[in-house]
Amino acid sequence: MQNGRQVARLPDTTTAINLVVNSTAKFAKNYKIISGSYLLGILVLLFGSGAQLTYDQQRTYENIIRTIDTDIEFEASSRYGNAYNAYYGSKGWFSCDSLCTRMKKKADEAKRELDGIRAEGFSRMSDAKASAGIFSEVGVNEARDSFWEYFNKGKKFAKRQSMWDALFVGMRSMGRNESTGEYMMKMLMNVLMNFTLGLVMCFFVFVFSLWALIKSYQPDTLTAVAFFICAACGAFATVATFLVGMFGTAGGAVFVVAKVAEQNMIQNGGNGDNMRRGEQRRHLHYQ
């Protein structure tokens, strides 16, 4: 009670930790599917390294890989590029004469040749993957690399967006004469929202692209569904852990700053009360 007003105080650290733990336990009980998916994802991350290839599998995989001639694909790609450039340079804005028509025909033929070579290469690569299996170290590592590629893209998006937010929020704050604390709080919220948007977006893009990766290993339906669930849960656990860590760190920092400000306010209020009581005593003394 200060100056006749009751001041709302923040809970102490132990109470705050208990509140977070109880809220987490309540959330886990109410949303069992989400909690179960997260726990499965954690197990996948900890133990899902993939089955090591046997000697025969490794030999078969490498032999099929050696049959893929990348030089032929490179030459076909160069021919198509040259043919397309010749066609593009011969056509007009809204018309295509006889020379342009011939160039277009050559470009289409080169494109069909390139597509055929690539289809053959993809088919052989799929056969090599099938010899290893989707749950092998080859399949698991490819899925993991694909996820981290999307994950890094999501973080780059968040960092780039946060940089622009820092510029424009700073300009608006100067125009409104806002304090440094208000600016920092706005930036903190923007950073958290940008990372949430970027990582959630990367998670869904990864999940949508996951089925095509699984199909390239030619698994049976049950194996494909099992791998899809495990990979999706692992990706979900990674994104959720990263975001919870970010929000927890930010919330803890804000809580500590608020507690320090509260203690300073109480201390200053106490010093003010003591000064007023001292002045009142001196006034009574002189009377």
Tab-separated table of N, CA and C in Angstrom, residues 32-164:
chain	number	residue	atom	x	y	z
A	32	LYS	N	-3.626	-34.104	-26.024
A	32	LYS	CA	-2.801	-35.316	-25.971
A	32	LYS	C	-2.186	-35.642	-27.323
A	33	ILE	N	-2.872	-35.350	-28.420
A	33	ILE	CA	-2.320	-35.658	-29.744
A	33	ILE	C	-1.082	-34.807	-30.016
A	34	ILE	N	-1.179	-33.524	-29.697
A	34	ILE	CA	-0.031	-32.642	-29.901
A	34	ILE	C	1.123	-33.060	-28.989
A	35	SER	N	0.808	-33.364	-27.735
A	35	SER	CA	1.855	-33.771	-26.801
A	35	SER	C	2.497	-35.088	-27.228
A	36	GLY	N	1.658	-36.040	-27.663
A	36	GLY	CA	2.195	-37.313	-28.121
A	36	GLY	C	3.059	-37.155	-29.357
A	37	SER	N	2.642	-36.300	-30.288
A	37	SER	CA	3.444	-36.051	-31.488
A	37	SER	C	4.792	-35.433	-31.133
A	38	TYR	N	4.767	-34.542	-30.160
A	38	TYR	CA	6.015	-33.905	-29.737
A	38	TYR	C	6.957	-34.934	-29.101
A	39	LEU	N	6.429	-35.778	-28.223
A	39	LEU	CA	7.267	-36.790	-27.581
A	39	LEU	C	7.818	-37.782	-28.602
A	40	LEU	N	6.982	-38.184	-29.569
A	40	LEU	CA	7.467	-39.074	-30.629
A	40	LEU	C	8.559	-38.388	-31.435
A	41	GLY	N	8.372	-37.102	-31.717
A	41	GLY	CA	9.394	-36.366	-32.453
A	41	GLY	C	10.709	-36.292	-31.701
A	42	ILE	N	10.638	-36.104	-30.378
A	42	ILE	CA	11.868	-36.071	-29.564
A	42	ILE	C	12.587	-37.415	-29.632
A	43	LEU	N	11.829	-38.510	-29.557
A	43	LEU	CA	12.435	-39.835	-29.659
A	43	LEU	C	13.075	-40.050	-31.026
A	44	VAL	N	12.414	-39.568	-32.069
A	44	VAL	CA	12.980	-39.690	-33.421
A	44	VAL	C	14.283	-38.915	-33.517
A	45	LEU	N	14.313	-37.712	-32.945
A	45	LEU	CA	15.523	-36.899	-32.998
A	45	LEU	C	16.668	-37.538	-32.215
A	46	LEU	N	16.334	-38.192	-31.114
A	46	LEU	CA	17.376	-38.773	-30.272
A	46	LEU	C	17.906	-40.094	-30.827
A	47	PHE	N	17.018	-40.925	-31.375
A	47	PHE	CA	17.427	-42.284	-31.757
A	47	PHE	C	17.246	-42.587	-33.249
A	48	GLY	N	16.661	-41.661	-34.010
A	48	GLY	CA	16.380	-41.944	-35.418
A	48	GLY	C	17.526	-41.611	-36.340
A	49	SER	N	18.635	-42.330	-36.214
A	49	SER	CA	19.801	-42.087	-37.073
A	49	SER	C	19.752	-42.878	-38.370
A	50	GLY	N	18.829	-43.825	-38.482
A	50	GLY	CA	18.737	-44.619	-39.701
A	50	GLY	C	19.549	-45.897	-39.609
A	51	ALA	N	19.074	-46.941	-40.298
A	51	ALA	CA	19.763	-48.234	-40.290
A	51	ALA	C	20.997	-48.169	-41.184
A	52	GLN	N	22.096	-48.693	-40.679
A	52	GLN	CA	23.326	-48.705	-41.464
A	52	GLN	C	23.221	-49.727	-42.594
A	53	LEU	N	23.727	-49.362	-43.767
A	53	LEU	CA	23.658	-50.253	-44.920
A	53	LEU	C	24.561	-51.460	-44.719
A	54	THR	N	24.065	-52.604	-45.146
A	54	THR	CA	24.906	-53.794	-45.147
A	54	THR	C	25.912	-53.706	-46.302
A	55	TYR	N	26.835	-54.628	-46.314
A	55	TYR	CA	27.851	-54.615	-47.384
A	55	TYR	C	27.199	-54.777	-48.749
A	56	ASP	N	26.255	-55.715	-48.853
A	56	ASP	CA	25.583	-55.939	-50.141
A	56	ASP	C	24.766	-54.715	-50.549
A	57	GLN	N	24.053	-54.093	-49.600
A	57	GLN	CA	23.277	-52.897	-49.911
A	57	GLN	C	24.181	-51.751	-50.371
A	58	GLN	N	25.293	-51.576	-49.663
A	58	GLN	CA	26.222	-50.517	-50.033
A	58	GLN	C	26.793	-50.752	-51.434
A	59	ARG	N	27.123	-51.984	-51.720
A	59	ARG	CA	27.688	-52.303	-53.041
A	59	ARG	C	26.658	-52.088	-54.137
A	60	THR	N	25.430	-52.552	-53.917
A	60	THR	CA	24.375	-52.368	-54.920
A	60	THR	C	24.074	-50.889	-55.126
A	61	TYR	N	24.012	-50.154	-54.050
A	61	TYR	CA	23.719	-48.716	-54.132
A	61	TYR	C	24.792	-47.988	-54.946
A	62	GLU	N	26.048	-48.257	-54.647
A	62	GLU	CA	27.131	-47.574	-55.346
A	62	GLU	C	27.204	-47.990	-56.810
A	63	ASN	N	26.935	-49.264	-57.110
A	63	ASN	CA	26.977	-49.710	-58.507
A	63	ASN	C	25.911	-49.015	-59.344
A	64	ILE	N	24.718	-48.846	-58.790
A	64	ILE	CA	23.655	-48.163	-59.535
A	64	ILE	C	23.982	-46.687	-59.707
A	65	ILE	N	24.546	-46.065	-58.667
A	65	ILE	CA	24.912	-44.650	-58.746
A	65	ILE	C	25.939	-44.423	-59.856
A	66	ARG	N	26.868	-45.374	-60.011
A	66	ARG	CA	27.902	-45.208	-61.042
A	66	ARG	C	27.340	-45.251	-62.449
A	67	THR	N	26.162	-45.849	-62.640
A	67	THR	CA	25.569	-45.921	-63.984
A	67	THR	C	24.934	-44.602	-64.414
A	68	ILE	N	24.800	-43.651	-63.488
A	68	ILE	CA	24.209	-42.342	-63.816
A	68	ILE	C	25.292	-41.451	-64.416
A	69	ASP	N	25.142	-41.122	-65.683
A	69	ASP	CA	26.139	-40.320	-66.399
A	69	ASP	C	25.735	-38.847	-66.330
A	70	THR	N	26.368	-38.112	-65.446
A	70	THR	CA	26.046	-36.685	-65.305
A	70	THR	C	26.604	-35.862	-66.467
A	71	ASP	N	27.650	-36.376	-67.128
A	71	ASP	CA	28.216	-35.627	-68.255
A	71	ASP	C	27.222	-35.536	-69.409
A	72	ILE	N	26.490	-36.625	-69.657
A	72	ILE	CA	25.491	-36.608	-70.727
A	72	ILE	C	24.398	-35.593	-70.409
A	73	GLU	N	23.970	-35.552	-69.160
A	73	GLU	CA	22.940	-34.578	-68.783
A	73	GLU	C	23.460	-33.147	-68.926
A	74	PHE	N	24.720	-32.919	-68.565
A	74	PHE	CA	25.291	-31.576	-68.697
A	74	PHE	C	25.351	-31.147	-70.158
A	75	GLU	N	25.761	-32.073	-71.036
A	75	GLU	CA	25.833	-31.741	-72.460
A	75	GLU	C	24.445	-31.466	-73.024
A	76	ALA	N	23.462	-32.278	-72.640
A	76	ALA	CA	22.093	-32.062	-73.112
A	76	ALA	C	21.542	-30.739	-72.591
A	77	SER	N	21.878	-30.401	-71.345
A	77	SER	CA	21.424	-29.128	-70.785
A	77	SER	C	22.045	-27.945	-71.526
A	78	SER	N	23.327	-28.079	-71.911
A	78	SER	CA	23.988	-27.011	-72.665
A	78	SER	C	23.363	-26.857	-74.050
A	79	ARG	N	23.065	-27.993	-74.710
A	79	ARG	CA	22.427	-27.916	-76.030
A	79	ARG	C	21.063	-27.245	-75.944
A	80	TYR	N	20.298	-27.581	-74.930
A	80	TYR	CA	18.988	-26.952	-74.776
A	80	TYR	C	19.122	-25.457	-74.501
A	81	GLY	N	20.092	-25.095	-73.662
A	81	GLY	CA	20.296	-23.677	-73.372
A	81	GLY	C	20.657	-22.889	-74.619
A	82	ASN	N	21.549	-23.456	-75.452
A	82	ASN	CA	21.935	-22.767	-76.690
A	82	ASN	C	20.756	-22.676	-77.655
A	83	ALA	N	19.993	-23.773	-77.759
A	83	ALA	CA	18.847	-23.778	-78.677
A	83	ALA	C	17.775	-22.791	-78.219
A	84	TYR	N	17.536	-22.725	-76.926
A	84	TYR	CA	16.517	-21.788	-76.423
A	84	TYR	C	16.957	-20.339	-76.625
A	85	ASN	N	18.240	-20.067	-76.404
A	85	ASN	CA	18.732	-18.705	-76.611
A	85	ASN	C	18.619	-18.295	-78.072
A	86	ALA	N	18.895	-19.259	-78.982
A	86	ALA	CA	18.755	-18.959	-80.410
A	86	ALA	C	17.296	-18.693	-80.771
A	87	TYR	N	16.390	-19.476	-80.216
A	87	TYR	CA	14.967	-19.260	-80.471
A	87	TYR	C	14.501	-17.928	-79.888
A	88	TYR	N	14.924	-17.630	-78.675
A	88	TYR	CA	14.500	-16.387	-78.022
A	88	TYR	C	15.016	-15.162	-78.780
A	89	GLY	N	16.240	-15.289	-79.324
A	89	GLY	CA	16.791	-14.166	-80.059
A	89	GLY	C	16.188	-13.976	-81.434
A	90	SER	N	15.545	-15.027	-81.980
A	90	SER	CA	14.989	-14.923	-83.339
A	90	SER	C	13.524	-14.502	-83.355
A	91	LYS	N	12.828	-14.581	-82.229
A	91	LYS	CA	11.406	-14.265	-82.246
A	91	LYS	C	11.186	-12.776	-82.024
A	92	GLY	N	10.068	-12.296	-82.507
A	92	GLY	CA	9.713	-10.903	-82.317
A	92	GLY	C	8.875	-10.721	-81.070
A	93	TRP	N	8.337	-9.482	-80.938
A	93	TRP	CA	7.513	-9.202	-79.779
A	93	TRP	C	6.218	-10.012	-79.798
A	94	PHE	N	5.529	-10.009	-80.931
A	94	PHE	CA	4.234	-10.681	-81.019
A	94	PHE	C	4.161	-11.638	-82.203
A	95	SER	N	5.284	-11.964	-82.820
A	95	SER	CA	5.260	-12.811	-84.014
A	95	SER	C	6.456	-13.746	-84.007
A	96	CYS	N	6.359	-14.772	-84.852
A	96	CYS	CA	7.444	-15.747	-84.992
A	96	CYS	C	7.488	-16.169	-86.463
A	97	ASP	N	8.550	-15.739	-87.194
A	97	ASP	CA	8.658	-16.034	-88.623
A	97	ASP	C	9.174	-17.448	-88.833
A	98	SER	N	9.544	-17.762	-90.065
A	98	SER	CA	9.977	-19.119	-90.402
A	98	SER	C	11.259	-19.490	-89.674
A	99	LEU	N	12.214	-18.548	-89.580
A	99	LEU	CA	13.442	-18.816	-88.831
A	99	LEU	C	13.135	-19.070	-87.370
A	100	CYS	N	12.276	-18.257	-86.796
A	100	CYS	CA	11.879	-18.430	-85.393
A	100	CYS	C	11.209	-19.775	-85.181
A	101	THR	N	10.380	-20.187	-86.149
A	101	THR	CA	9.690	-21.472	-86.027
A	101	THR	C	10.682	-22.628	-86.021
A	102	ARG	N	11.712	-22.546	-86.888
A	102	ARG	CA	12.733	-23.607	-86.924
A	102	ARG	C	13.526	-23.638	-85.615
A	103	MET	N	13.868	-22.448	-85.122
A	103	MET	CA	14.606	-22.393	-83.857
A	103	MET	C	13.776	-22.953	-82.697
A	104	LYS	N	12.475	-22.673	-82.721
A	104	LYS	CA	11.595	-23.196	-81.669
A	104	LYS	C	11.510	-24.718	-81.735
A	105	LYS	N	11.468	-25.242	-82.939
A	105	LYS	CA	11.413	-26.695	-83.096
A	105	LYS	C	12.675	-27.353	-82.556
A	106	LYS	N	13.833	-26.746	-82.858
A	106	LYS	CA	15.085	-27.296	-82.335
A	106	LYS	C	15.123	-27.196	-80.804
A	107	ALA	N	14.629	-26.073	-80.255
A	107	ALA	CA	14.614	-25.926	-78.800
A	107	ALA	C	13.700	-26.960	-78.152
A	108	ASP	N	12.550	-27.228	-78.773
A	108	ASP	CA	11.632	-28.230	-78.224
A	108	ASP	C	12.254	-29.619	-78.268
A	109	GLU	N	12.950	-29.938	-79.357
A	109	GLU	CA	13.613	-31.238	-79.464
A	109	GLU	C	14.703	-31.381	-78.401
A	110	ALA	N	15.485	-30.308	-78.207
A	110	ALA	CA	16.523	-30.353	-77.183
A	110	ALA	C	15.919	-30.498	-75.794
A	111	LYS	N	14.759	-29.860	-75.570
A	111	LYS	CA	14.097	-29.970	-74.267
A	111	LYS	C	13.592	-31.388	-74.031
A	112	ARG	N	13.029	-32.012	-75.062
A	112	ARG	CA	12.562	-33.397	-74.903
A	112	ARG	C	13.726	-34.340	-74.635
A	113	GLU	N	14.844	-34.097	-75.326
A	113	GLU	CA	16.030	-34.932	-75.091
A	113	GLU	C	16.521	-34.781	-73.657
A	114	LEU	N	16.578	-33.534	-73.175
A	114	LEU	CA	17.027	-33.290	-71.805
A	114	LEU	C	16.071	-33.914	-70.792
A	115	ASP	N	14.774	-33.781	-71.002
A	115	ASP	CA	13.797	-34.384	-70.090
A	115	ASP	C	13.934	-35.899	-70.059
A	116	GLY	N	14.187	-36.523	-71.221
A	116	GLY	CA	14.355	-37.972	-71.258
A	116	GLY	C	15.586	-38.419	-70.493
A	117	ILE	N	16.688	-37.680	-70.650
A	117	ILE	CA	17.918	-38.032	-69.932
A	117	ILE	C	17.732	-37.859	-68.434
A	118	ARG	N	17.080	-36.754	-68.034
A	118	ARG	CA	16.844	-36.537	-66.606
A	118	ARG	C	15.902	-37.579	-66.019
A	119	ALA	N	14.879	-37.948	-66.773
A	119	ALA	CA	13.954	-38.981	-66.292
A	119	ALA	C	14.682	-40.300	-66.095
A	120	GLU	N	15.582	-40.630	-67.006
A	120	GLU	CA	16.368	-41.854	-66.862
A	120	GLU	C	17.280	-41.769	-65.641
A	121	GLY	N	17.893	-40.593	-65.429
A	121	GLY	CA	18.749	-40.433	-64.260
A	121	GLY	C	17.964	-40.523	-62.965
A	122	PHE	N	16.781	-39.888	-62.928
A	122	PHE	CA	15.939	-39.964	-61.729
A	122	PHE	C	15.496	-41.403	-61.465
A	123	SER	N	15.214	-42.146	-62.545
A	123	SER	CA	14.784	-43.539	-62.385
A	123	SER	C	15.909	-44.386	-61.790
A	124	ARG	N	17.107	-44.202	-62.280
A	124	ARG	CA	18.235	-44.960	-61.739
A	124	ARG	C	18.535	-44.547	-60.300
A	125	MET	N	18.427	-43.260	-60.027
A	125	MET	CA	18.636	-42.812	-58.654
A	125	MET	C	17.572	-43.392	-57.725
A	126	SER	N	16.340	-43.474	-58.204
A	126	SER	CA	15.273	-44.072	-57.409
A	126	SER	C	15.550	-45.546	-57.151
A	127	ASP	N	16.084	-46.249	-58.136
A	127	ASP	CA	16.436	-47.661	-57.943
A	127	ASP	C	17.552	-47.808	-56.908
A	128	ALA	N	18.511	-46.884	-56.953
A	128	ALA	CA	19.595	-46.932	-55.966
A	128	ALA	C	19.056	-46.684	-54.564
A	129	LYS	N	18.155	-45.710	-54.428
A	129	LYS	CA	17.551	-45.430	-53.126
A	129	LYS	C	16.725	-46.616	-52.641
A	130	ALA	N	16.012	-47.259	-53.578
A	130	ALA	CA	15.181	-48.413	-53.200
A	130	ALA	C	16.034	-49.546	-52.656
A	131	SER	N	17.239	-49.689	-53.181
A	131	SER	CA	18.121	-50.747	-52.678
A	131	SER	C	18.584	-50.460	-51.258
A	132	ALA	N	18.609	-49.188	-50.874
A	132	ALA	CA	19.013	-48.830	-49.518
A	132	ALA	C	17.831	-48.861	-48.553
A	133	GLY	N	16.668	-48.344	-48.990
A	133	GLY	CA	15.494	-48.311	-48.116
A	133	GLY	C	15.310	-46.941	-47.496
A	134	ILE	N	14.060	-46.580	-47.289
A	134	ILE	CA	13.758	-45.249	-46.775
A	134	ILE	C	14.192	-45.090	-45.321
A	135	PHE	N	14.197	-46.168	-44.519
A	135	PHE	CA	14.608	-46.075	-43.124
A	135	PHE	C	16.108	-46.286	-42.948
A	136	SER	N	16.852	-46.354	-44.049
A	136	SER	CA	18.302	-46.480	-43.954
A	136	SER	C	18.920	-45.127	-43.634
A	137	GLU	N	20.213	-45.137	-43.380
A	137	GLU	CA	20.908	-43.886	-43.097
A	137	GLU	C	20.877	-42.945	-44.303
A	138	VAL	N	20.773	-43.515	-45.493
A	138	VAL	CA	20.686	-42.687	-46.696
A	138	VAL	C	19.369	-41.919	-46.709
A	139	GLY	N	18.257	-42.616	-46.471
A	139	GLY	CA	16.955	-41.976	-46.475
A	139	GLY	C	16.782	-40.986	-45.343
A	140	VAL	N	17.245	-41.357	-44.156
A	140	VAL	CA	17.105	-40.473	-42.994
A	140	VAL	C	17.949	-39.215	-43.179
A	141	ASN	N	19.160	-39.372	-43.677
A	141	ASN	CA	20.021	-38.210	-43.882
A	141	ASN	C	19.465	-37.282	-44.962
A	142	GLU	N	18.877	-37.851	-46.014
A	142	GLU	CA	18.297	-37.002	-47.052
A	142	GLU	C	17.105	-36.213	-46.501
A	143	ALA	N	16.258	-36.878	-45.710
A	143	ALA	CA	15.128	-36.175	-45.108
A	143	ALA	C	15.604	-35.119	-44.123
A	144	ARG	N	16.629	-35.433	-43.356
A	144	ARG	CA	17.159	-34.458	-42.398
A	144	ARG	C	17.761	-33.259	-43.121
A	145	ASP	N	18.524	-33.506	-44.176
A	145	ASP	CA	19.110	-32.401	-44.938
A	145	ASP	C	18.026	-31.526	-45.570
A	146	SER	N	16.963	-32.163	-46.050
A	146	SER	CA	15.861	-31.403	-46.641
A	146	SER	C	15.199	-30.509	-45.592
A	147	PHE	N	14.991	-31.050	-44.401
A	147	PHE	CA	14.369	-30.234	-43.350
A	147	PHE	C	15.246	-29.052	-42.968
A	148	TRP	N	16.547	-29.294	-42.752
A	148	TRP	CA	17.419	-28.203	-42.327
A	148	TRP	C	17.550	-27.143	-43.406
A	149	GLU	N	17.430	-27.533	-44.659
A	149	GLU	CA	17.445	-26.541	-45.735
A	149	GLU	C	16.242	-25.606	-45.608
A	150	TYR	N	15.050	-26.183	-45.416
A	150	TYR	CA	13.855	-25.348	-45.235
A	150	TYR	C	13.924	-24.565	-43.927
A	151	PHE	N	14.452	-25.184	-42.880
A	151	PHE	CA	14.547	-24.519	-41.577
A	151	PHE	C	15.431	-23.276	-41.676
A	152	ASN	N	16.563	-23.398	-42.345
A	152	ASN	CA	17.458	-22.248	-42.502
A	152	ASN	C	16.815	-21.154	-43.357
A	153	LYS	N	16.034	-21.554	-44.350
A	153	LYS	CA	15.318	-20.555	-45.143
A	153	LYS	C	14.307	-19.799	-44.281
A	154	GLY	N	13.633	-20.522	-43.389
A	154	GLY	CA	12.688	-19.861	-42.488
A	154	GLY	C	13.385	-18.875	-41.563
A	155	LYS	N	14.568	-19.234	-41.046
A	155	LYS	CA	15.303	-18.315	-40.175
A	155	LYS	C	15.806	-17.099	-40.951
A	156	LYS	N	16.241	-17.321	-42.186
A	156	LYS	CA	16.690	-16.185	-43.005
A	156	LYS	C	15.540	-15.223	-43.268
A	157	PHE	N	14.350	-15.779	-43.530
A	157	PHE	CA	13.180	-14.924	-43.730
A	157	PHE	C	12.902	-14.101	-42.482
A	158	ALA	N	12.972	-14.742	-41.299
A	158	ALA	CA	12.684	-14.035	-40.050
A	158	ALA	C	13.717	-12.952	-39.778
A	159	LYS	N	14.990	-13.242	-40.025
A	159	LYS	CA	16.035	-12.249	-39.791
A	159	LYS	C	15.891	-11.053	-40.735
A	160	ARG	N	15.607	-11.354	-42.007
A	160	ARG	CA	15.457	-10.267	-42.978
A	160	ARG	C	14.245	-9.399	-42.645
A	161	GLN	N	13.132	-10.043	-42.260
A	161	GLN	CA	11.939	-9.289	-41.915
A	161	GLN	C	12.149	-8.470	-40.646
A	162	SER	N	12.873	-9.032	-39.690
A	162	SER	CA	13.143	-8.313	-38.445
A	162	SER	C	14.028	-7.090	-38.692
A	163	MET	N	14.956	-7.218	-39.656
A	163	MET	CA	15.806	-6.075	-39.979
A	163	MET	C	14.976	-4.911	-40.518
A	164	TRP	N	14.035	-5.230	-41.414
A	164	TRP	CA	13.171	-4.177	-41.942
A	164	TRP	C	12.252	-3.624	-40.854
